[in-house]
Amino acid sequence: MSASPVFSVIVPIYNESGSIPELHRRICEVMDAVDETWEFILVDDGSRDNSRDLIQELAAEDERVRPVIFARNFGQQNAVVAGLDYSRGKAVIVIDADLQDPPELIHELIAKWREGYEVVYAQRTERAGESFMKLITAKLFYRVIDRITDIDLPLDTGFFRLLDRTVVDVMVDMREHHRFFRGLSIWVGFRQIAVPYKRAARFAGETHYTLRNMVRLAATAITGFSFFPLQVATFLGFFSAGISLLAIPTVIILRLAGVQAFLGQATTLIAVLFFGGVQLISLGILGEYIGRLYDEARGRPLYIVREAPDMNHGDTD
Ligand code: UDP
Ligand code: MG
């Protein structure tokens, strides 16, 4: 086999048939201007449209295209893991398929890499063509996660970034299931830098991230990088125990003073509901962590491929 390419461009794809030809054209335009060898890893994350056929067609006419076809939809996080697994480049660029991340910015990412940075992430300063709801939830998402987790997560970054081979090698060794890619790529350390950009509107199709997906991803990020929810459970426990400690002498004193308060069923009911609520919430929080532990313990693969190139890293040493 020929020597490893200098760059790998990885794109996770789920139902993006409207964008694929234009994506290929724009990426080729940018990468050909760089004048280094490169490969184009298109990961089909179980698309239900004809994305897979389009990818296969591209692979047939362009030998730089290496398709990784999943057996079903495993989610964007796992699609990117697969891309990293199969990549051979000395630097790897991860970018979305919908052209919201302008491929032209890759030139700047590469320039920073050549200066010696090992993680170069693109940071949006503006985003166009997205709904008010999406903007608000995205903003909130980053701020909440930044407050709660132990990592210093740069605000408003997505998948779009360049990773040096050293970083990729570290990241592919982490096989965690509930994965938060942008968190992990910060957590590993190395020399990191941001490159600002304006996020464009989608070229075609619609976002795959509903509010529900965003909440799920936030839970993954929070449980993946902090014990905050468990600490909240502990706090709630102390808080409710504290209330009852205050309530006992209060009731005794009032009773001795002859006040006829706190006799009704309502008081009992409220107390039972309150403590029951605290206990169930705490159990739920524990459950979230235990469920995640169980997923890790089962050790199932992060994704299953129907078709993929050799995972031969060849002469990358
Ligand atoms: N994607 C994927 N698997 C999924 C959902 C999305 O591979 O289950 C890909 C999608 O094709 C796109 C990228 O992840 O290339 C980002 O998705 P999207 O544009 O829907 O997210 P947004 O930009 O709205 O956050
Ligand atoms: Mg998008």
GROMACS .gro file of C-alpha atoms and ligand atoms in nm:
model
  343
    1MET     CA    1   0.000   0.000   0.000
    2SER     CA    2   0.101   0.356  -0.054
    3ALA     CA    3   0.221   0.570   0.235
    4SER     CA    4  -0.033   0.713   0.475
    5PRO     CA    5  -0.196   1.036   0.368
    6VAL     CA    6  -0.111   1.355   0.549
    7PHE     CA    7  -0.474   1.449   0.614
    8SER     CA    8  -0.793   1.257   0.684
    9VAL     CA    9  -1.126   1.433   0.648
   10ILE     CA   10  -1.403   1.256   0.842
   11VAL     CA   11  -1.772   1.321   0.782
   12PRO     CA   12  -2.055   1.145   0.971
   13ILE     CA   13  -2.356   1.107   0.745
   14TYR     CA   14  -2.717   1.037   0.831
   15ASN     CA   15  -2.973   1.106   0.558
   16GLU     CA   16  -2.772   1.374   0.380
   17SER     CA   17  -2.829   1.280   0.016
   18GLY     CA   18  -2.910   1.644  -0.063
   19SER     CA   19  -2.566   1.760   0.054
   20ILE     CA   20  -2.327   1.480  -0.042
   21PRO     CA   21  -2.233   1.584  -0.401
   22GLU     CA   22  -2.184   1.947  -0.298
   23LEU     CA   23  -1.993   1.837   0.014
   24HIS     CA   24  -1.758   1.628  -0.198
   25ARG     CA   25  -1.706   1.914  -0.442
   26ARG     CA   26  -1.634   2.175  -0.171
   27ILE     CA   27  -1.406   1.948   0.034
   28CYS     CA   28  -1.209   1.847  -0.276
   29GLU     CA   29  -1.171   2.209  -0.377
   30VAL     CA   30  -1.028   2.299  -0.037
   31MET     CA   31  -0.812   1.991   0.013
   32ASP     CA   32  -0.668   1.996  -0.338
   33ALA     CA   33  -0.551   2.352  -0.274
   34VAL     CA   34  -0.355   2.227   0.029
   35ASP     CA   35  -0.129   2.022  -0.195
   36GLU     CA   36  -0.076   1.726   0.036
   37THR     CA   37  -0.207   1.371   0.019
   38TRP     CA   38  -0.542   1.320   0.189
   39GLU     CA   39  -0.824   1.072   0.233
   40PHE     CA   40  -1.195   1.132   0.266
   41ILE     CA   41  -1.368   0.907   0.517
   42LEU     CA   42  -1.745   0.909   0.476
   43VAL     CA   43  -1.922   0.727   0.756
   44ASP     CA   44  -2.276   0.629   0.671
   45ASP     CA   45  -2.459   0.612   1.002
   46GLY     CA   46  -2.740   0.384   0.882
   47SER     CA   47  -2.903   0.638   0.649
   48ARG     CA   48  -3.256   0.564   0.533
   49ASP     CA   49  -3.232   0.769   0.216
   50ASN     CA   50  -2.990   0.697  -0.071
   51SER     CA   51  -2.687   0.852   0.103
   52ARG     CA   52  -2.520   0.512   0.106
   53ASP     CA   53  -2.545   0.471  -0.271
   54LEU     CA   54  -2.413   0.821  -0.325
   55ILE     CA   55  -2.116   0.744  -0.101
   56GLN     CA   56  -2.046   0.420  -0.289
   57GLU     CA   57  -2.065   0.604  -0.620
   58LEU     CA   58  -1.817   0.863  -0.500
   59ALA     CA   59  -1.584   0.587  -0.379
   60ALA     CA   60  -1.600   0.423  -0.722
   61GLU     CA   61  -1.488   0.735  -0.903
   62ASP     CA   62  -1.257   0.893  -0.641
   63GLU     CA   63  -1.000   0.663  -0.481
   64ARG     CA   64  -0.946   0.902  -0.192
   65VAL     CA   65  -1.298   0.832  -0.070
   66ARG     CA   66  -1.310   0.551   0.188
   67PRO     CA   67  -1.663   0.455   0.290
   68VAL     CA   68  -1.746   0.312   0.630
   69ILE     CA   69  -2.102   0.179   0.620
   70PHE     CA   70  -2.281   0.108   0.949
   71ALA     CA   71  -2.526  -0.178   0.997
   72ARG     CA   72  -2.774   0.069   1.151
   73ASN     CA   73  -2.791   0.415   1.301
   74PHE     CA   74  -2.546   0.439   1.593
   75GLY     CA   75  -2.548   0.817   1.627
   76GLN     CA   76  -2.310   1.093   1.530
   77GLN     CA   77  -2.079   1.038   1.828
   78ASN     CA   78  -2.011   0.678   1.726
   79ALA     CA   79  -1.990   0.764   1.357
   80VAL     CA   80  -1.704   0.999   1.441
   81VAL     CA   81  -1.533   0.728   1.649
   82ALA     CA   82  -1.548   0.500   1.347
   83GLY     CA   83  -1.401   0.775   1.130
   84LEU     CA   84  -1.113   0.814   1.374
   85ASP     CA   85  -1.065   0.436   1.391
   86TYR     CA   86  -1.028   0.408   1.014
   87SER     CA   87  -0.831   0.729   0.963
   88ARG     CA   88  -0.462   0.716   0.874
   89GLY     CA   89  -0.375   1.082   0.836
   90LYS     CA   90  -0.115   1.267   1.041
   91ALA     CA   91  -0.388   1.517   1.111
   92VAL     CA   92  -0.761   1.446   1.111
   93ILE     CA   93  -1.036   1.694   1.036
   94VAL     CA   94  -1.390   1.624   1.152
   95ILE     CA   95  -1.667   1.817   0.978
   96ASP     CA   96  -2.047   1.792   0.942
   97ALA     CA   97  -2.202   1.685   0.614
   98ASP     CA   98  -2.455   1.966   0.586
   99LEU     CA   99  -2.199   2.237   0.503
  100GLN     CA  100  -2.295   2.439   0.810
  101ASP     CA  101  -1.925   2.421   0.888
  102PRO     CA  102  -1.759   2.602   0.596
  103PRO     CA  103  -1.492   2.369   0.448
  104GLU     CA  104  -1.283   2.675   0.356
  105LEU     CA  105  -1.201   2.716   0.726
  106ILE     CA  106  -0.995   2.396   0.701
  107HIS     CA  107  -0.712   2.610   0.562
  108GLU     CA  108  -0.700   2.800   0.891
  109LEU     CA  109  -0.722   2.481   1.097
  110ILE     CA  110  -0.428   2.338   0.904
  111ALA     CA  111  -0.228   2.659   0.944
  112LYS     CA  112  -0.263   2.636   1.323
  113TRP     CA  113  -0.167   2.267   1.313
  114ARG     CA  114   0.147   2.358   1.122
  115GLU     CA  115   0.226   2.610   1.397
  116GLY     CA  116   0.231   2.313   1.636
  117TYR     CA  117  -0.119   2.299   1.785
  118GLU     CA  118  -0.258   1.950   1.833
  119VAL     CA  119  -0.625   2.030   1.883
  120VAL     CA  120  -0.761   2.311   1.667
  121TYR     CA  121  -1.132   2.359   1.724
  122ALA     CA  122  -1.362   2.582   1.525
  123GLN     CA  123  -1.567   2.813   1.744
  124ARG     CA  124  -1.881   2.975   1.609
  125THR     CA  125  -1.931   3.342   1.660
  126GLU     CA  126  -2.262   3.347   1.471
  127ARG     CA  127  -2.504   3.098   1.331
  128ALA     CA  128  -2.744   3.147   1.046
  129GLY     CA  129  -3.062   2.977   0.934
  130GLU     CA  130  -3.145   2.805   1.260
  131SER     CA  131  -3.466   2.831   1.457
  132PHE     CA  132  -3.497   3.050   1.765
  133MET     CA  133  -3.556   2.738   1.972
  134LYS     CA  134  -3.238   2.575   1.843
  135LEU     CA  135  -3.033   2.887   1.917
  136ILE     CA  136  -3.167   2.917   2.272
  137THR     CA  137  -3.128   2.547   2.355
  138ALA     CA  138  -2.778   2.540   2.206
  139LYS     CA  139  -2.673   2.848   2.405
  140LEU     CA  140  -2.820   2.706   2.724
  141PHE     CA  141  -2.662   2.367   2.658
  142TYR     CA  142  -2.308   2.505   2.649
  143ARG     CA  143  -2.355   2.733   2.948
  144VAL     CA  144  -2.511   2.469   3.171
  145ILE     CA  145  -2.246   2.213   3.084
  146ASP     CA  146  -1.970   2.464   3.135
  147ARG     CA  147  -2.098   2.543   3.486
  148ILE     CA  148  -2.150   2.185   3.595
  149THR     CA  149  -1.867   1.979   3.450
  150ASP     CA  150  -1.505   1.958   3.555
  151ILE     CA  151  -1.369   2.040   3.211
  152ASP     CA  152  -1.319   2.387   3.074
  153LEU     CA  153  -1.537   2.340   2.771
  154PRO     CA  154  -1.500   2.617   2.514
  155LEU     CA  155  -1.842   2.766   2.442
  156ASP     CA  156  -2.012   2.723   2.104
  157THR     CA  157  -1.796   2.452   1.955
  158GLY     CA  158  -1.926   2.150   1.770
  159PHE     CA  159  -1.756   1.855   1.606
  160PHE     CA  160  -1.574   2.072   1.355
  161ARG     CA  161  -1.205   2.053   1.450
  162LEU     CA  162  -0.862   1.926   1.357
  163LEU     CA  163  -0.687   1.665   1.571
  164ASP     CA  164  -0.324   1.566   1.547
  165ARG     CA  165  -0.248   1.194   1.513
  166THR     CA  166  -0.115   1.188   1.874
  167VAL     CA  167  -0.455   1.305   1.997
  168VAL     CA  168  -0.645   1.068   1.766
  169ASP     CA  169  -0.444   0.772   1.899
  170VAL     CA  170  -0.535   0.868   2.255
  171MET     CA  171  -0.901   0.917   2.165
  172VAL     CA  172  -0.950   0.588   1.982
  173ASP     CA  173  -0.829   0.407   2.292
  174MET     CA  174  -1.119   0.550   2.492
  175ARG     CA  175  -1.410   0.319   2.412
  176GLU     CA  176  -1.673   0.475   2.636
  177HIS     CA  177  -2.031   0.433   2.522
  178HIS     CA  178  -2.196   0.750   2.647
  179ARG     CA  179  -1.961   0.974   2.465
  180PHE     CA  180  -1.928   1.348   2.441
  181PHE     CA  181  -1.670   1.401   2.168
  182ARG     CA  182  -1.604   1.770   2.209
  183GLY     CA  183  -1.562   1.723   2.584
  184LEU     CA  184  -1.318   1.436   2.539
  185SER     CA  185  -1.109   1.621   2.286
  186ILE     CA  186  -1.063   1.904   2.538
  187TRP     CA  187  -1.015   1.667   2.833
  188VAL     CA  188  -0.713   1.495   2.671
  189GLY     CA  189  -0.509   1.815   2.688
  190PHE     CA  190  -0.222   1.885   2.445
  191ARG     CA  191  -0.179   2.221   2.280
  192GLN     CA  192  -0.520   2.357   2.190
  193ILE     CA  193  -0.647   2.664   2.013
  194ALA     CA  194  -0.976   2.803   1.878
  195VAL     CA  195  -1.042   2.937   1.531
  196PRO     CA  196  -1.355   3.156   1.511
  197TYR     CA  197  -1.609   3.117   1.229
  198LYS     CA  198  -1.962   3.201   1.128
  199ARG     CA  199  -2.188   2.898   1.110
  200ALA     CA  200  -2.387   2.884   0.789
  201ALA     CA  201  -2.737   2.751   0.732
  202ARG     CA  202  -2.783   2.388   0.632
  203PHE     CA  203  -2.718   2.323   0.263
  204ALA     CA  204  -3.010   2.079   0.244
  205GLY     CA  205  -3.236   1.882   0.475
  206GLU     CA  206  -3.309   1.941   0.841
  207THR     CA  207  -3.130   1.910   1.173
  208HIS     CA  208  -3.133   1.566   1.339
  209TYR     CA  209  -3.108   1.715   1.684
  210THR     CA  210  -3.444   1.756   1.848
  211LEU     CA  211  -3.485   1.899   2.196
  212ARG     CA  212  -3.496   1.543   2.327
  213ASN     CA  213  -3.160   1.460   2.169
  214MET     CA  214  -3.008   1.776   2.311
  215VAL     CA  215  -3.128   1.689   2.662
  216ARG     CA  216  -2.988   1.338   2.624
  217LEU     CA  217  -2.654   1.473   2.506
  218ALA     CA  218  -2.648   1.719   2.797
  219ALA     CA  219  -2.706   1.427   3.039
  220THR     CA  220  -2.420   1.238   2.875
  221ALA     CA  221  -2.190   1.538   2.902
  222ILE     CA  222  -2.282   1.601   3.266
  223THR     CA  223  -2.258   1.241   3.385
  224GLY     CA  224  -1.949   1.186   3.171
  225PHE     CA  225  -1.755   1.473   3.320
  226SER     CA  226  -1.890   1.530   3.671
  227PHE     CA  227  -2.054   1.386   3.982
  228PHE     CA  228  -2.267   1.697   4.013
  229PRO     CA  229  -2.606   1.517   4.003
  230LEU     CA  230  -2.490   1.278   4.277
  231GLN     CA  231  -2.384   1.575   4.484
  232VAL     CA  232  -2.727   1.727   4.428
  233ALA     CA  233  -2.881   1.406   4.564
  234THR     CA  234  -2.660   1.427   4.873
  235PHE     CA  235  -2.752   1.792   4.916
  236LEU     CA  236  -3.124   1.716   4.889
  237GLY     CA  237  -3.082   1.445   5.151
  238PHE     CA  238  -2.911   1.679   5.397
  239PHE     CA  239  -3.160   1.953   5.319
  240SER     CA  240  -3.466   1.740   5.390
  241ALA     CA  241  -3.307   1.583   5.696
  242GLY     CA  242  -3.230   1.939   5.813
  243ILE     CA  243  -3.593   2.041   5.771
  244SER     CA  244  -3.715   1.748   5.979
  245LEU     CA  245  -3.457   1.822   6.248
  246LEU     CA  246  -3.595   2.175   6.269
  247ALA     CA  247  -3.954   2.055   6.252
  248ILE     CA  248  -3.935   1.815   6.547
  249PRO     CA  249  -3.845   2.072   6.819
  250THR     CA  250  -4.078   2.326   6.658
  251VAL     CA  251  -4.375   2.093   6.683
  252ILE     CA  252  -4.287   1.995   7.043
  253ILE     CA  253  -4.255   2.357   7.149
  254LEU     CA  254  -4.579   2.456   6.978
  255ARG     CA  255  -4.759   2.160   7.137
  256LEU     CA  256  -4.627   2.247   7.484
  257ALA     CA  257  -4.734   2.606   7.426
  258GLY     CA  258  -5.081   2.478   7.359
  259VAL     CA  259  -5.097   2.564   6.990
  260GLN     CA  260  -5.327   2.328   6.805
  261ALA     CA  261  -5.130   2.326   6.481
  262PHE     CA  262  -4.990   2.041   6.268
  263LEU     CA  263  -5.261   1.799   6.356
  264GLY     CA  264  -5.413   1.733   6.020
  265GLN     CA  265  -5.362   1.469   5.758
  266ALA     CA  266  -5.249   1.737   5.516
  267THR     CA  267  -4.926   1.795   5.705
  268THR     CA  268  -4.845   1.426   5.706
  269LEU     CA  269  -4.928   1.397   5.341
  270ILE     CA  270  -4.706   1.688   5.245
  271ALA     CA  271  -4.416   1.550   5.448
  272VAL     CA  272  -4.452   1.203   5.296
  273LEU     CA  273  -4.468   1.343   4.943
  274PHE     CA  274  -4.172   1.568   5.001
  275PHE     CA  275  -3.942   1.300   5.139
  276GLY     CA  276  -4.073   1.045   4.891
  277GLY     CA  277  -3.992   1.289   4.612
  278VAL     CA  278  -3.642   1.351   4.736
  279GLN     CA  279  -3.579   0.978   4.760
  280LEU     CA  280  -3.713   0.900   4.414
  281ILE     CA  281  -3.516   1.181   4.253
  282SER     CA  282  -3.201   1.055   4.422
  283LEU     CA  283  -3.276   0.701   4.307
  284GLY     CA  284  -3.328   0.829   3.954
  285ILE     CA  285  -2.992   1.005   3.960
  286LEU     CA  286  -2.823   0.688   4.088
  287GLY     CA  287  -3.004   0.497   3.815
  288GLU     CA  288  -2.862   0.724   3.546
  289TYR     CA  289  -2.510   0.644   3.657
  290ILE     CA  290  -2.581   0.273   3.707
  291GLY     CA  291  -2.737   0.242   3.361
  292ARG     CA  292  -2.428   0.398   3.212
  293LEU     CA  293  -2.206   0.168   3.416
  294TYR     CA  294  -2.406  -0.129   3.288
  295ASP     CA  295  -2.354  -0.019   2.929
  296GLU     CA  296  -1.980  -0.002   2.987
  297ALA     CA  297  -1.977  -0.339   3.167
  298ARG     CA  298  -2.153  -0.516   2.879
  299GLY     CA  299  -1.875  -0.391   2.656
  300ARG     CA  300  -2.070  -0.406   2.333
  301PRO     CA  301  -1.900  -0.250   2.032
  302LEU     CA  302  -1.963   0.121   1.976
  303TYR     CA  303  -2.078   0.050   1.622
  304ILE     CA  304  -2.112  -0.238   1.377
  305VAL     CA  305  -1.997  -0.202   1.020
  306ARG     CA  306  -2.158  -0.360   0.720
  307GLU     CA  307  -1.871  -0.257   0.503
  308ALA     CA  308  -1.543  -0.078   0.571
  309PRO     CA  309  -1.189  -0.044   0.440
  310ASP     CA  310  -0.899  -0.226   0.609
  311MET     CA  311  -0.820  -0.080   0.945
  312ASN     CA  312  -0.455  -0.116   0.854
  313HIS     CA  313  -0.263   0.180   0.983
  314GLY     CA  314   0.014   0.081   0.746
  315ASP     CA  315   0.320   0.293   0.783
  316THR     CA  316   0.192   0.551   1.025
  317ASP     CA  317   0.450   0.500   1.293
  318UDP     N1  318  -2.549   1.266   1.200
  318UDP     C1  319  -2.512   1.132   1.210
  318UDP     N2  320  -2.590   1.046   1.281
  318UDP     C2  321  -2.706   1.087   1.345
  318UDP     C3  322  -2.741   1.225   1.336
  318UDP     C4  323  -2.661   1.311   1.264
  318UDP     O1  324  -2.411   1.091   1.156
  318UDP     O2  325  -2.772   1.005   1.407
  318UDP     C5  326  -2.464   1.359   1.122
  318UDP     C6  327  -2.538   1.442   1.020
  318UDP     O3  328  -2.549   1.374   0.897
  318UDP     C7  329  -2.448   1.564   1.007
  318UDP     C8  330  -2.394   1.580   1.149
  318UDP     O4  331  -2.410   1.453   1.211
  318UDP     O5  332  -2.339   1.543   0.920
  318UDP     C9  333  -2.462   1.690   1.226
  318UDP     O6  334  -2.600   1.670   1.229
  318UDP     P1  335  -2.704   1.791   1.223
  318UDP     O7  336  -2.666   1.884   1.114
  318UDP     O8  337  -2.840   1.732   1.219
  318UDP     O9  338  -2.681   1.862   1.364
  318UDP     P2  339  -2.686   2.021   1.395
  318UDP    O10  340  -2.592   2.087   1.300
  318UDP    O11  341  -2.826   2.063   1.374
  318UDP    O12  342  -2.643   2.030   1.538
  319MG      MG  343  -2.599   2.070   1.102
   0.00000   0.00000   0.00000
